[in-house]
mmCIF file of C-alpha atoms and ligand atoms in Angstrom:
data_model
loop_
_atom_site.group_PDB
_atom_site.id
_atom_site.type_symbol
_atom_site.label_atom_id
_atom_site.label_comp_id
_atom_site.label_asym_id
_atom_site.label_seq_id
_atom_site.Cartn_x
_atom_site.Cartn_y
_atom_site.Cartn_z
ATOM 1 C CA MET A 1 48.699 -47.554 -74.099
ATOM 2 C CA GLY A 2 46.719 -48.980 -71.198
ATOM 3 C CA VAL A 3 43.547 -47.490 -69.777
ATOM 4 C CA SER A 4 44.224 -44.677 -67.334
ATOM 5 C CA GLN A 5 43.468 -45.191 -63.697
ATOM 6 C CA VAL A 6 41.694 -41.865 -63.356
ATOM 7 C CA GLU A 7 40.403 -40.171 -66.492
ATOM 8 C CA PHE A 8 40.055 -36.405 -66.791
ATOM 9 C CA TYR A 9 36.408 -36.532 -67.923
ATOM 10 C CA GLY A 10 33.373 -38.696 -67.201
ATOM 11 C CA HIS A 11 31.342 -38.004 -70.359
ATOM 12 C CA VAL A 12 30.558 -41.599 -71.230
ATOM 13 C CA ARG A 13 29.755 -42.455 -67.622
ATOM 14 C CA GLN A 14 27.254 -39.621 -67.587
ATOM 15 C CA TYR A 15 25.691 -40.860 -70.816
ATOM 16 C CA HIS A 16 25.402 -44.384 -69.434
ATOM 17 C CA ASN A 17 23.725 -43.094 -66.273
ATOM 18 C CA LEU A 18 21.029 -41.359 -68.356
ATOM 19 C CA LYS A 19 21.078 -43.632 -71.383
ATOM 20 C CA ASN A 20 17.380 -44.549 -71.479
ATOM 21 C CA GLU A 21 16.134 -40.993 -71.125
ATOM 22 C CA ILE A 22 18.645 -39.572 -73.592
ATOM 23 C CA ASP A 23 18.137 -42.259 -76.222
ATOM 24 C CA GLN A 24 14.381 -41.781 -75.926
ATOM 25 C CA ALA A 25 14.655 -37.988 -76.287
ATOM 26 C CA ILE A 26 16.854 -38.274 -79.383
ATOM 27 C CA HIS A 27 14.605 -40.915 -80.879
ATOM 28 C CA GLU A 28 11.557 -38.671 -80.453
ATOM 29 C CA VAL A 29 13.291 -35.833 -82.287
ATOM 30 C CA LEU A 30 14.301 -38.120 -85.144
ATOM 31 C CA GLU A 31 10.716 -39.330 -85.511
ATOM 32 C CA SER A 32 9.243 -35.817 -85.264
ATOM 33 C CA GLY A 33 10.701 -34.559 -88.536
ATOM 34 C CA SER A 34 11.479 -31.195 -86.907
ATOM 35 C CA TYR A 35 15.193 -30.676 -86.388
ATOM 36 C CA VAL A 36 15.875 -26.941 -86.181
ATOM 37 C CA GLN A 37 13.901 -24.150 -84.427
ATOM 38 C CA GLY A 38 11.175 -26.525 -83.310
ATOM 39 C CA PRO A 39 9.284 -27.260 -80.089
ATOM 40 C CA ARG A 40 12.236 -28.800 -78.185
ATOM 41 C CA LEU A 41 14.256 -25.631 -78.489
ATOM 42 C CA LYS A 42 11.332 -23.567 -77.205
ATOM 43 C CA GLN A 43 10.840 -25.931 -74.301
ATOM 44 C CA PHE A 44 14.503 -26.003 -73.354
ATOM 45 C CA GLU A 45 14.715 -22.212 -73.562
ATOM 46 C CA GLN A 46 11.847 -21.914 -71.100
ATOM 47 C CA GLU A 47 13.384 -24.467 -68.760
ATOM 48 C CA LEU A 48 16.775 -22.767 -68.843
ATOM 49 C CA ALA A 49 15.278 -19.319 -68.180
ATOM 50 C CA HIS A 50 13.288 -20.787 -65.312
ATOM 51 C CA TYR A 51 16.394 -22.497 -63.918
ATOM 52 C CA ALA A 52 18.266 -19.198 -64.054
ATOM 53 C CA ASN A 53 15.328 -17.262 -62.647
ATOM 54 C CA LEU A 54 15.542 -14.891 -65.608
ATOM 55 C CA LYS A 55 12.917 -13.939 -68.174
ATOM 56 C CA GLU A 56 14.312 -15.412 -71.351
ATOM 57 C CA SER A 57 16.933 -17.640 -72.824
ATOM 58 C CA VAL A 58 17.988 -18.016 -76.448
ATOM 59 C CA GLY A 59 19.607 -21.248 -77.591
ATOM 60 C CA LEU A 60 22.576 -20.830 -79.923
ATOM 61 C CA ASN A 61 25.256 -22.689 -81.779
ATOM 62 C CA SER A 62 27.992 -22.122 -79.194
ATOM 63 C CA GLY A 63 29.121 -20.167 -76.191
ATOM 64 C CA THR A 64 31.365 -18.171 -78.473
ATOM 65 C CA ASP A 65 28.394 -17.107 -80.584
ATOM 66 C CA ALA A 66 26.495 -16.223 -77.416
ATOM 67 C CA LEU A 67 29.195 -13.656 -76.592
ATOM 68 C CA VAL A 68 29.448 -12.367 -80.172
ATOM 69 C CA LEU A 69 25.696 -12.018 -80.643
ATOM 70 C CA VAL A 70 25.218 -10.181 -77.343
ATOM 71 C CA LEU A 71 27.972 -7.720 -78.279
ATOM 72 C CA VAL A 72 26.502 -7.205 -81.753
ATOM 73 C CA ALA A 73 22.952 -6.891 -80.417
ATOM 74 C CA LEU A 74 24.077 -4.264 -77.904
ATOM 75 C CA GLY A 75 25.794 -2.350 -80.697
ATOM 76 C CA VAL A 76 29.329 -2.917 -79.424
ATOM 77 C CA GLY A 77 31.667 -2.902 -82.404
ATOM 78 C CA PRO A 78 34.494 -1.093 -84.193
ATOM 79 C CA GLY A 79 35.972 1.732 -82.141
ATOM 80 C CA ASP A 80 34.584 0.355 -78.868
ATOM 81 C CA GLU A 81 36.590 -1.201 -76.044
ATOM 82 C CA VAL A 82 35.571 -4.168 -73.925
ATOM 83 C CA ILE A 83 37.375 -4.912 -70.667
ATOM 84 C CA THR A 84 38.062 -8.536 -69.776
ATOM 85 C CA THR A 85 40.852 -10.835 -68.605
ATOM 86 C CA SER A 86 43.555 -12.663 -70.472
ATOM 87 C CA ASN A 87 43.284 -15.644 -68.132
ATOM 88 C CA THR A 88 40.381 -17.386 -69.852
ATOM 89 C CA PHE A 89 39.547 -19.573 -72.784
ATOM 90 C CA PHE A 90 40.527 -17.910 -76.083
ATOM 91 C CA ALA A 91 36.857 -17.499 -77.097
ATOM 92 C CA THR A 92 36.183 -14.711 -74.595
ATOM 93 C CA ALA A 93 38.583 -12.369 -76.349
ATOM 94 C CA GLU A 94 37.906 -13.825 -79.765
ATOM 95 C CA ALA A 95 34.236 -12.836 -79.430
ATOM 96 C CA ILE A 96 35.218 -9.218 -78.816
ATOM 97 C CA TRP A 97 37.418 -9.300 -81.871
ATOM 98 C CA LEU A 98 34.705 -10.971 -84.002
ATOM 99 C CA ALA A 99 32.302 -8.197 -83.016
ATOM 100 C CA GLY A 100 34.926 -5.749 -84.324
ATOM 101 C CA ALA A 101 35.686 -4.224 -80.927
ATOM 102 C CA THR A 102 38.961 -3.948 -78.996
ATOM 103 C CA ALA A 103 39.699 -6.234 -76.057
ATOM 104 C CA VAL A 104 41.324 -4.543 -73.072
ATOM 105 C CA PHE A 105 42.968 -6.984 -70.682
ATOM 106 C CA VAL A 106 43.280 -6.293 -66.980
ATOM 107 C CA ASP A 107 44.930 -8.575 -64.437
ATOM 108 C CA ILE A 108 43.234 -11.149 -62.250
ATOM 109 C CA ASP A 109 42.901 -11.423 -58.525
ATOM 110 C CA PRO A 110 45.538 -14.107 -57.825
ATOM 111 C CA ASP A 111 43.323 -15.789 -55.198
ATOM 112 C CA THR A 112 40.301 -16.532 -57.373
ATOM 113 C CA CYS A 113 41.855 -16.057 -60.839
ATOM 114 C CA ASN A 114 38.844 -13.881 -61.716
ATOM 115 C CA ILE A 115 38.957 -10.295 -62.978
ATOM 116 C CA ASP A 116 40.157 -7.853 -60.323
ATOM 117 C CA PRO A 117 37.480 -5.134 -60.076
ATOM 118 C CA LYS A 118 40.014 -2.695 -58.638
ATOM 119 C CA LEU A 119 41.881 -2.744 -61.950
ATOM 120 C CA VAL A 120 38.826 -2.254 -64.126
ATOM 121 C CA LYS A 121 38.384 1.401 -63.238
ATOM 122 C CA ALA A 122 41.872 2.312 -64.417
ATOM 123 C CA ALA A 123 41.230 0.604 -67.752
ATOM 124 C CA ILE A 124 38.155 2.685 -68.597
ATOM 125 C CA THR A 125 38.453 5.223 -71.430
ATOM 126 C CA PRO A 126 35.801 7.236 -73.289
ATOM 127 C CA ARG A 127 35.647 4.304 -75.743
ATOM 128 C CA THR A 128 34.853 1.664 -73.137
ATOM 129 C CA LYS A 129 31.437 0.119 -73.748
ATOM 130 C CA ALA A 130 31.339 -3.133 -71.791
ATOM 131 C CA ILE A 131 32.938 -5.430 -69.249
ATOM 132 C CA ILE A 132 33.006 -9.196 -69.737
ATOM 133 C CA PRO A 133 33.762 -10.892 -66.429
ATOM 134 C CA VAL A 134 34.517 -14.614 -66.753
ATOM 135 C CA HIS A 135 33.318 -16.825 -63.906
ATOM 136 C CA LEU A 136 36.454 -18.903 -64.159
ATOM 137 C CA TYR A 137 36.555 -22.519 -62.989
ATOM 138 C CA GLY A 138 32.955 -22.264 -61.711
ATOM 139 C CA GLN A 139 33.184 -19.341 -59.286
ATOM 140 C CA SER A 140 31.380 -16.057 -59.906
ATOM 141 C CA ALA A 141 33.444 -12.967 -60.445
ATOM 142 C CA GLU A 142 32.814 -10.138 -57.988
ATOM 143 C CA MET A 143 29.713 -8.893 -59.720
ATOM 144 C CA ARG A 144 28.711 -6.477 -56.949
ATOM 145 C CA ALA A 145 31.894 -4.432 -57.344
ATOM 146 C CA LEU A 146 31.753 -4.649 -61.142
ATOM 147 C CA ASP A 147 28.117 -3.527 -61.156
ATOM 148 C CA LYS A 148 29.029 -0.400 -59.217
ATOM 149 C CA ILE A 149 31.744 0.527 -61.708
ATOM 150 C CA ALA A 150 29.515 -0.289 -64.685
ATOM 151 C CA LYS A 151 26.669 1.866 -63.364
ATOM 152 C CA ALA A 152 28.993 4.773 -62.633
ATOM 153 C CA HIS A 153 30.362 4.681 -66.189
ATOM 154 C CA SER A 154 27.248 3.474 -68.083
ATOM 155 C CA LEU A 155 28.869 0.245 -69.250
ATOM 156 C CA TYR A 156 27.243 -3.001 -70.281
ATOM 157 C CA VAL A 157 28.135 -6.089 -68.268
ATOM 158 C CA ILE A 158 28.114 -9.425 -70.087
ATOM 159 C CA GLU A 159 28.767 -12.505 -67.979
ATOM 160 C CA ASP A 160 30.884 -15.241 -69.533
ATOM 161 C CA CYS A 161 29.215 -18.039 -67.599
ATOM 162 C CA ALA A 162 30.456 -20.894 -69.808
ATOM 163 C CA GLN A 163 32.031 -22.559 -66.769
ATOM 164 C CA ALA A 164 29.664 -21.560 -64.014
ATOM 165 C CA LEU A 165 26.030 -22.394 -64.697
ATOM 166 C CA GLY A 166 24.497 -22.775 -61.229
ATOM 167 C CA ALA A 167 27.105 -20.679 -59.393
ATOM 168 C CA ARG A 168 26.015 -17.896 -57.051
ATOM 169 C CA GLY A 169 27.629 -14.978 -55.306
ATOM 170 C CA ASP A 170 27.198 -14.160 -51.633
ATOM 171 C CA ASP A 171 24.342 -11.766 -52.278
ATOM 172 C CA PHE A 172 23.647 -12.065 -55.986
ATOM 173 C CA GLU A 173 22.487 -14.634 -58.504
ATOM 174 C CA PHE A 174 23.940 -14.832 -61.972
ATOM 175 C CA GLY A 175 22.120 -12.589 -64.400
ATOM 176 C CA GLU A 176 21.002 -10.262 -61.646
ATOM 177 C CA LEU A 177 23.778 -7.711 -62.125
ATOM 178 C CA SER A 178 24.371 -7.864 -65.855
ATOM 179 C CA ASN A 179 22.740 -7.319 -69.219
ATOM 180 C CA ALA A 180 23.140 -10.910 -70.257
ATOM 181 C CA VAL A 181 24.608 -14.248 -69.261
ATOM 182 C CA CYS A 182 26.401 -16.282 -71.926
ATOM 183 C CA THR A 183 26.954 -19.983 -71.542
ATOM 184 C CA SER A 184 28.261 -22.967 -73.479
ATOM 185 C CA PHE A 185 27.023 -26.537 -73.768
ATOM 186 C CA ILE A 186 30.047 -28.347 -75.123
ATOM 187 C CA ILE A 187 30.417 -31.629 -73.292
ATOM 188 C CA GLN A 188 33.264 -30.469 -71.036
ATOM 189 C CA LYS A 189 31.041 -27.821 -69.434
ATOM 190 C CA ASN A 190 28.876 -28.520 -66.364
ATOM 191 C CA LEU A 191 25.818 -28.863 -68.609
ATOM 192 C CA GLY A 192 26.916 -30.388 -71.909
ATOM 193 C CA CYS A 193 25.375 -31.850 -75.056
ATOM 194 C CA PHE A 194 26.969 -34.117 -77.675
ATOM 195 C CA GLY A 195 28.288 -31.388 -79.911
ATOM 196 C CA ASP A 196 28.294 -27.601 -79.955
ATOM 197 C CA GLY A 197 25.728 -25.454 -78.216
ATOM 198 C CA GLY A 198 25.347 -22.294 -76.194
ATOM 199 C CA ALA A 199 22.792 -19.835 -74.880
ATOM 200 C CA VAL A 200 22.149 -16.283 -73.791
ATOM 201 C CA ILE A 201 20.024 -15.869 -70.672
ATOM 202 C CA THR A 202 18.654 -12.434 -69.849
ATOM 203 C CA ASN A 203 15.920 -10.348 -68.257
ATOM 204 C CA ASP A 204 16.009 -7.986 -71.238
ATOM 205 C CA SER A 205 13.282 -9.179 -73.625
ATOM 206 C CA GLY A 206 14.295 -6.698 -76.299
ATOM 207 C CA LEU A 207 17.825 -8.066 -76.254
ATOM 208 C CA ALA A 208 16.531 -11.646 -76.411
ATOM 209 C CA THR A 209 14.412 -10.820 -79.466
ATOM 210 C CA GLU A 210 17.345 -9.152 -81.179
ATOM 211 C CA ILE A 211 19.502 -12.235 -80.573
ATOM 212 C CA ARG A 212 16.714 -14.554 -81.821
ATOM 213 C CA LYS A 213 16.760 -12.499 -85.005
ATOM 214 C CA LEU A 214 20.547 -12.504 -85.338
ATOM 215 C CA ARG A 215 20.824 -16.275 -84.834
ATOM 216 C CA ASN A 216 18.500 -16.870 -87.785
ATOM 217 C CA HIS A 217 19.919 -14.735 -90.627
ATOM 218 C CA GLY A 218 18.318 -11.561 -89.309
ATOM 219 C CA SER A 219 14.878 -13.088 -89.576
ATOM 220 C CA LEU A 220 12.133 -13.551 -86.992
ATOM 221 C CA GLU A 221 9.260 -14.694 -89.187
ATOM 222 C CA ARG A 222 9.700 -14.660 -92.911
ATOM 223 C CA SER A 223 11.428 -11.442 -93.893
ATOM 224 C CA HIS A 224 15.020 -10.504 -93.085
ATOM 225 C CA HIS A 225 15.294 -7.373 -90.957
ATOM 226 C CA SER A 226 19.059 -7.265 -91.037
ATOM 227 C CA MET A 227 22.073 -9.404 -91.771
ATOM 228 C CA GLY A 228 22.610 -12.081 -89.221
ATOM 229 C CA TYR A 229 24.262 -15.389 -88.541
ATOM 230 C CA ASN A 230 23.360 -19.038 -88.658
ATOM 231 C CA SER A 231 23.650 -19.882 -84.990
ATOM 232 C CA ARG A 232 20.805 -22.079 -83.817
ATOM 233 C CA LEU A 233 20.756 -24.752 -81.150
ATOM 234 C CA ASP A 234 19.299 -27.784 -82.911
ATOM 235 C CA GLU A 235 16.412 -29.895 -81.669
ATOM 236 C CA ILE A 236 18.451 -32.978 -80.795
ATOM 237 C CA HIS A 237 20.717 -30.998 -78.516
ATOM 238 C CA ALA A 238 17.847 -29.034 -77.009
ATOM 239 C CA ALA A 239 16.131 -32.336 -76.164
ATOM 240 C CA VAL A 240 19.324 -33.787 -74.640
ATOM 241 C CA LEU A 241 19.878 -30.612 -72.626
ATOM 242 C CA SER A 242 16.311 -30.748 -71.273
ATOM 243 C CA VAL A 243 17.053 -34.203 -69.909
ATOM 244 C CA LYS A 244 20.353 -33.109 -68.392
ATOM 245 C CA LEU A 245 19.263 -29.758 -66.936
ATOM 246 C CA LYS A 246 17.139 -31.602 -64.361
ATOM 247 C CA HIS A 247 20.352 -33.081 -62.957
ATOM 248 C CA LEU A 248 22.512 -29.979 -62.981
ATOM 249 C CA ASP A 249 22.043 -29.034 -59.325
ATOM 250 C CA GLU A 250 22.680 -32.564 -58.119
ATOM 251 C CA TRP A 251 25.811 -32.689 -60.318
ATOM 252 C CA SER A 252 27.016 -29.381 -58.867
ATOM 253 C CA GLU A 253 26.626 -30.850 -55.370
ATOM 254 C CA LEU A 254 28.713 -33.878 -56.359
ATOM 255 C CA ARG A 255 31.405 -31.607 -57.772
ATOM 256 C CA ARG A 256 31.401 -29.659 -54.522
ATOM 257 C CA GLU A 257 31.754 -32.875 -52.521
ATOM 258 C CA ARG A 258 34.747 -33.983 -54.562
ATOM 259 C CA ALA A 259 36.257 -30.509 -54.138
ATOM 260 C CA LYS A 260 35.845 -30.772 -50.379
ATOM 261 C CA GLN A 261 37.571 -34.141 -50.470
ATOM 262 C CA TYR A 262 40.494 -32.695 -52.472
ATOM 263 C CA ASP A 263 40.652 -29.739 -50.062
ATOM 264 C CA SER A 264 40.977 -31.880 -46.970
ATOM 265 C CA GLY A 265 43.237 -34.452 -48.642
ATOM 266 C CA LEU A 266 45.674 -31.868 -49.983
ATOM 267 C CA VAL A 267 45.789 -29.447 -47.092
ATOM 268 C CA GLY A 268 49.336 -29.123 -45.754
ATOM 269 C CA THR A 269 50.954 -29.861 -49.116
ATOM 270 C CA SER A 270 52.875 -27.179 -50.955
ATOM 271 C CA LEU A 271 50.056 -26.752 -53.503
ATOM 272 C CA LYS A 272 47.950 -23.632 -53.597
ATOM 273 C CA LEU A 273 44.363 -24.897 -53.386
ATOM 274 C CA PRO A 274 41.302 -23.104 -54.854
ATOM 275 C CA THR A 275 40.119 -20.059 -52.930
ATOM 276 C CA VAL A 276 36.371 -19.797 -52.500
ATOM 277 C CA ARG A 277 35.035 -16.382 -51.572
ATOM 278 C CA PRO A 278 32.974 -16.454 -48.355
ATOM 279 C CA GLY A 279 29.312 -17.116 -49.114
ATOM 280 C CA PHE A 280 29.924 -17.861 -52.807
ATOM 281 C CA ARG A 281 28.601 -21.074 -54.303
ATOM 282 C CA HIS A 282 31.462 -22.425 -56.439
ATOM 283 C CA VAL A 283 30.324 -25.147 -58.865
ATOM 284 C CA PHE A 284 33.830 -26.456 -59.609
ATOM 285 C CA HIS A 285 33.779 -26.721 -63.344
ATOM 286 C CA LEU A 286 37.471 -27.311 -62.693
ATOM 287 C CA TYR A 287 39.453 -27.991 -59.550
ATOM 288 C CA VAL A 288 42.644 -26.069 -60.153
ATOM 289 C CA VAL A 289 45.725 -26.200 -57.939
ATOM 290 C CA GLU A 290 48.899 -24.182 -58.392
ATOM 291 C CA THR A 291 52.532 -25.168 -58.030
ATOM 292 C CA GLU A 292 55.849 -23.963 -59.371
ATOM 293 C CA ASP A 293 56.559 -27.538 -60.470
ATOM 294 C CA ARG A 294 53.371 -27.907 -62.465
ATOM 295 C CA ASP A 295 54.888 -29.746 -65.445
ATOM 296 C CA GLN A 296 56.695 -32.142 -63.140
ATOM 297 C CA LEU A 297 53.544 -32.921 -61.139
ATOM 298 C CA GLN A 298 51.475 -33.375 -64.284
ATOM 299 C CA ALA A 299 54.056 -35.838 -65.676
ATOM 300 C CA TYR A 300 54.245 -37.706 -62.372
ATOM 301 C CA LEU A 301 50.444 -38.083 -62.250
ATOM 302 C CA LYS A 302 50.464 -39.298 -65.837
ATOM 303 C CA SER A 303 53.024 -41.957 -64.932
ATOM 304 C CA GLU A 304 50.559 -43.070 -62.238
ATOM 305 C CA GLY A 305 47.734 -43.255 -64.790
ATOM 306 C CA ILE A 306 46.084 -40.016 -63.652
ATOM 307 C CA ILE A 307 45.191 -37.428 -66.254
ATOM 308 C CA ALA A 308 45.501 -33.784 -65.217
ATOM 309 C CA GLN A 309 45.214 -30.853 -67.631
ATOM 310 C CA THR A 310 46.088 -27.163 -67.742
ATOM 311 C CA HIS A 311 43.538 -24.331 -67.986
ATOM 312 C CA TYR A 312 45.098 -22.231 -69.364
ATOM 313 C CA PRO A 313 48.821 -22.686 -69.908
ATOM 314 C CA ILE A 314 49.171 -19.723 -72.285
ATOM 315 C CA ALA A 315 47.392 -16.464 -71.467
ATOM 316 C CA ILE A 316 45.525 -14.922 -74.385
ATOM 317 C CA HIS A 317 47.872 -11.949 -74.712
ATOM 318 C CA GLN A 318 50.728 -14.454 -75.082
ATOM 319 C CA GLN A 319 49.015 -16.481 -77.804
ATOM 320 C CA GLU A 320 50.493 -16.214 -81.248
ATOM 321 C CA GLY A 321 47.056 -16.005 -82.861
ATOM 322 C CA TYR A 322 45.600 -12.967 -81.169
ATOM 323 C CA PRO A 323 45.284 -10.033 -83.568
ATOM 324 C CA TRP A 324 47.047 -7.120 -81.918
ATOM 325 C CA GLY A 325 46.946 -3.513 -82.951
ATOM 326 C CA ARG A 326 43.424 -2.172 -83.031
ATOM 327 C CA SER A 327 41.982 -5.407 -81.656
ATOM 328 C CA ALA A 328 43.569 -5.608 -78.226
ATOM 329 C CA ARG A 329 45.540 -3.772 -75.616
ATOM 330 C CA ILE A 330 46.782 -4.370 -72.090
ATOM 331 C CA SER A 331 45.912 -2.127 -69.166
ATOM 332 C CA GLY A 332 48.549 -2.194 -66.431
ATOM 333 C CA SER A 333 50.551 -5.314 -65.716
ATOM 334 C CA LEU A 334 49.319 -8.878 -66.232
ATOM 335 C CA GLU A 335 51.801 -10.399 -63.798
ATOM 336 C CA HIS A 336 49.252 -12.499 -61.898
ATOM 337 C CA THR A 337 47.761 -13.783 -65.144
ATOM 338 C CA GLU A 338 51.185 -14.834 -66.417
ATOM 339 C CA ARG A 339 52.180 -16.385 -63.111
ATOM 340 C CA SER A 340 48.946 -18.367 -62.985
ATOM 341 C CA ALA A 341 49.387 -19.656 -66.556
ATOM 342 C CA ALA A 342 52.749 -21.114 -65.567
ATOM 343 C CA ARG A 343 51.500 -22.742 -62.368
ATOM 344 C CA VAL A 344 47.930 -24.043 -62.839
ATOM 345 C CA LEU A 345 47.018 -27.713 -62.960
ATOM 346 C CA SER A 346 43.441 -28.999 -63.215
ATOM 347 C CA LEU A 347 42.799 -32.263 -61.370
ATOM 348 C CA PRO A 348 40.097 -34.708 -62.489
ATOM 349 C CA MET A 349 36.720 -33.202 -61.506
ATOM 350 C CA TYR A 350 33.281 -34.366 -62.638
ATOM 351 C CA PRO A 351 30.099 -35.552 -60.953
ATOM 352 C CA GLU A 352 30.793 -39.165 -61.910
ATOM 353 C CA LEU A 353 34.290 -39.128 -60.354
ATOM 354 C CA THR A 354 34.186 -41.521 -57.409
ATOM 355 C CA ALA A 355 35.451 -40.886 -53.889
ATOM 356 C CA GLU A 356 37.950 -43.723 -54.386
ATOM 357 C CA GLU A 357 39.323 -42.162 -57.561
ATOM 358 C CA THR A 358 39.620 -38.827 -55.796
ATOM 359 C CA ASP A 359 41.615 -40.543 -53.048
ATOM 360 C CA THR A 360 43.858 -42.125 -55.668
ATOM 361 C CA VAL A 361 44.669 -38.655 -57.009
ATOM 362 C CA ILE A 362 45.272 -37.289 -53.506
ATOM 363 C CA GLU A 363 47.580 -40.151 -52.571
ATOM 364 C CA ALA A 364 49.555 -39.782 -55.794
ATOM 365 C CA ILE A 365 50.060 -36.068 -55.145
ATOM 366 C CA ARG A 366 51.124 -36.763 -51.576
ATOM 367 C CA SER A 367 53.691 -39.335 -52.650
ATOM 368 C CA TRP A 368 55.008 -36.941 -55.324
ATOM 369 C CA GLU A 369 55.404 -34.331 -52.628
ATOM 370 C CA LYS A 370 57.172 -36.777 -50.311
ATOM 371 C CA SER A 371 59.626 -37.883 -53.010
ATOM 372 C CA ARG A 372 60.367 -34.240 -53.760
ATOM 373 C CA ASN A 373 61.005 -33.436 -50.126
ATOM 374 C CA VAL A 374 63.350 -36.427 -49.848
ATOM 375 C CA ALA A 375 65.196 -35.261 -52.969
ATOM 376 C CA ALA A 376 65.402 -31.706 -51.613
ATOM 377 C CA GLY A 377 66.596 -33.024 -48.241
ATOM 378 C CA SER A 378 69.398 -35.074 -49.733
ATOM 379 C CA ALA A 379 70.421 -32.195 -51.989
ATOM 380 C CA ALA A 380 70.701 -29.983 -48.919
ATOM 381 C CA ARG A 381 73.029 -32.420 -47.160
HETATM 382 C C1 LIG B 1 33.949 -22.907 -73.322
HETATM 383 C C2 LIG B 1 34.128 -21.460 -73.129
HETATM 384 C C3 LIG B 1 33.713 -20.524 -74.087
HETATM 385 C C4 LIG B 1 33.257 -20.892 -75.466
HETATM 386 O O1 LIG B 1 32.215 -21.777 -75.553
HETATM 387 P P1 LIG B 1 32.039 -22.636 -76.899
HETATM 388 O O2 LIG B 1 30.700 -23.270 -76.723
HETATM 389 O O3 LIG B 1 33.145 -23.631 -76.923
HETATM 390 O O4 LIG B 1 32.067 -21.728 -78.050
HETATM 391 C C5 LIG B 1 33.820 -19.179 -73.765
HETATM 392 N N1 LIG B 1 34.329 -18.769 -72.610
HETATM 393 C C6 LIG B 1 34.755 -19.635 -71.662
HETATM 394 C C7 LIG B 1 35.286 -19.120 -70.370
HETATM 395 C C8 LIG B 1 34.692 -21.010 -71.893
HETATM 396 O O5 LIG B 1 35.128 -21.852 -70.960
#
């Protein structure tokens, strides 16, 4: 197989752009002899908290663990219900299940693909303990509306911010209207390391301490206060993330520029383009369009050497692997979630994507559309 014209990710490009700094940071860790729970982790945690404008951050093994450990630390477990969406990466629901609680799925707002706050209220029962909104594709969920519901019903709010570090709402920052923000540092995310990593960011120092304990076998100093997990962000990745965090805002701007270019290049086609809520700062983890002929478009782009992917083609409640029964239930209909799963297509989107490559994608989509219209026209005759 030849090299694709437009790749889906720019990981190696990003590494090459920062090669000296990253190599140096890794080298320093190797020479330091301190590889886990050392000074680089502490430093990165401070930098991340500062970036988020929140009091504390705790570096962990993964974004999945971030969600699990927050749930466990807040005492959400067996018998409790957690409201979220089915239109997300599997880990969101998996975390609820791993904590022993029951996931309750409500439908999404079809415009943004984020949780529809209007449906949350109807899903609340006496067992409801928390809401996990997912800031899907890089756009904040409607935290203001969710906060109101959570306050009225004394629920925790845990932000799944794996895709949206740096996003903002119209009148709120992330972390401002929740108990904790969970994020992931796998390379595909907007801030990524060279393996697994995640973090919890929060203004609640007690919660941060509890999670620090849980990530290290229930131990803060020497003794073990409880059972815990082994879920630490290692020094090499903390050092790499410190280098990269300085570039996150500039990368978000580049993503937004490419998104603008897609928007203006694809306007007037039959595709549904991303909806950005007025005043929201979308950081375009993914640029997702929708079409009934998704599979056809994806195959056409592939034939043109352009890689497009699907996030997510199978909703969680339709996955074979989700443990039903006590572990999950559906509130209302999930028609928008199911419709979106069948229609979404993610176009190449990363800070290192060039304007020329973006144009190549736009032109390919336009010629696909033209050939379809010609075919439809001749069929009509
Ligand atoms: C990536 C992701 C996660 C899980 O993060 P990991 O670091 O891979 O464990 C959770 N939720 C969402 C929405 C994600 O995109």
